[in-house]
Amino acid sequence: MQVNARHFKEFSEKSYGEKLFESLFTWVEKVNWTKLQIKRFYSNIRKRIS
């Protein structure tokens, strides 16, 4: 994934950008990563497609 540093900085400095990143980082810190295993992820996708 490539990120344009200038655009990232501009976006993150805007009020909605700050709130979005704050929410994202809070989620990343609090998520139970053991429940987000790839195997389960694909299993859930297959259930939705079927």
mmCIF file of C-alpha atoms in Angstrom:
data_model
loop_
_atom_site.group_PDB
_atom_site.id
_atom_site.type_symbol
_atom_site.label_atom_id
_atom_site.label_comp_id
_atom_site.label_asym_id
_atom_site.label_seq_id
_atom_site.Cartn_x
_atom_site.Cartn_y
_atom_site.Cartn_z
ATOM 1 C CA MET A 1 0.000 0.000 0.000
ATOM 2 C CA GLN A 2 1.348 3.404 -0.930
ATOM 3 C CA VAL A 3 0.401 6.494 1.018
ATOM 4 C CA ASN A 4 0.936 10.019 -0.225
ATOM 5 C CA ALA A 5 2.556 11.590 2.844
ATOM 6 C CA ARG A 6 1.405 15.117 2.010
ATOM 7 C CA HIS A 7 -2.221 14.083 1.494
ATOM 8 C CA PHE A 8 -2.142 11.958 4.649
ATOM 9 C CA LYS A 9 -0.815 14.895 6.670
ATOM 10 C CA GLU A 10 -3.402 17.301 5.227
ATOM 11 C CA PHE A 11 -6.254 14.864 5.884
ATOM 12 C CA SER A 12 -5.146 14.008 9.410
ATOM 13 C CA GLU A 13 -4.918 17.701 10.313
ATOM 14 C CA LYS A 14 -8.563 18.343 9.407
ATOM 15 C CA SER A 15 -11.130 17.943 12.181
ATOM 16 C CA TYR A 16 -12.881 14.975 10.551
ATOM 17 C CA GLY A 17 -9.504 13.379 9.784
ATOM 18 C CA GLU A 18 -8.402 13.733 13.397
ATOM 19 C CA LYS A 19 -11.638 12.152 14.629
ATOM 20 C CA LEU A 20 -11.415 9.321 12.112
ATOM 21 C CA PHE A 21 -7.829 8.438 13.018
ATOM 22 C CA GLU A 22 -8.548 8.772 16.730
ATOM 23 C CA SER A 23 -11.430 6.308 16.380
ATOM 24 C CA LEU A 24 -9.352 3.960 14.231
ATOM 25 C CA PHE A 25 -6.437 3.930 16.677
ATOM 26 C CA THR A 26 -8.795 3.373 19.618
ATOM 27 C CA TRP A 27 -10.349 0.416 17.784
ATOM 28 C CA VAL A 28 -6.916 -1.030 16.933
ATOM 29 C CA GLU A 29 -5.881 -0.808 20.586
ATOM 30 C CA LYS A 30 -9.074 -2.383 21.949
ATOM 31 C CA VAL A 31 -9.855 -5.075 19.374
ATOM 32 C CA ASN A 32 -9.372 -8.681 20.438
ATOM 33 C CA TRP A 33 -6.988 -9.777 17.688
ATOM 34 C CA THR A 34 -7.311 -13.471 18.533
ATOM 35 C CA LYS A 35 -10.916 -13.291 17.369
ATOM 36 C CA LEU A 36 -9.884 -11.814 14.026
ATOM 37 C CA GLN A 37 -7.951 -14.779 12.757
ATOM 38 C CA ILE A 38 -7.809 -15.169 8.966
ATOM 39 C CA LYS A 39 -9.418 -18.608 9.103
ATOM 40 C CA ARG A 40 -12.515 -17.213 10.792
ATOM 41 C CA PHE A 41 -12.560 -14.216 8.478
ATOM 42 C CA TYR A 42 -12.733 -16.412 5.377
ATOM 43 C CA SER A 43 -15.269 -18.672 7.041
ATOM 44 C CA ASN A 44 -17.550 -15.708 7.694
ATOM 45 C CA ILE A 45 -17.177 -14.465 4.124
ATOM 46 C CA ARG A 46 -18.078 -17.886 2.738
ATOM 47 C CA LYS A 47 -21.201 -17.961 4.927
ATOM 48 C CA ARG A 48 -22.303 -14.574 3.594
ATOM 49 C CA ILE A 49 -21.723 -15.544 -0.035
ATOM 50 C CA SER A 50 -23.568 -18.869 0.226
#
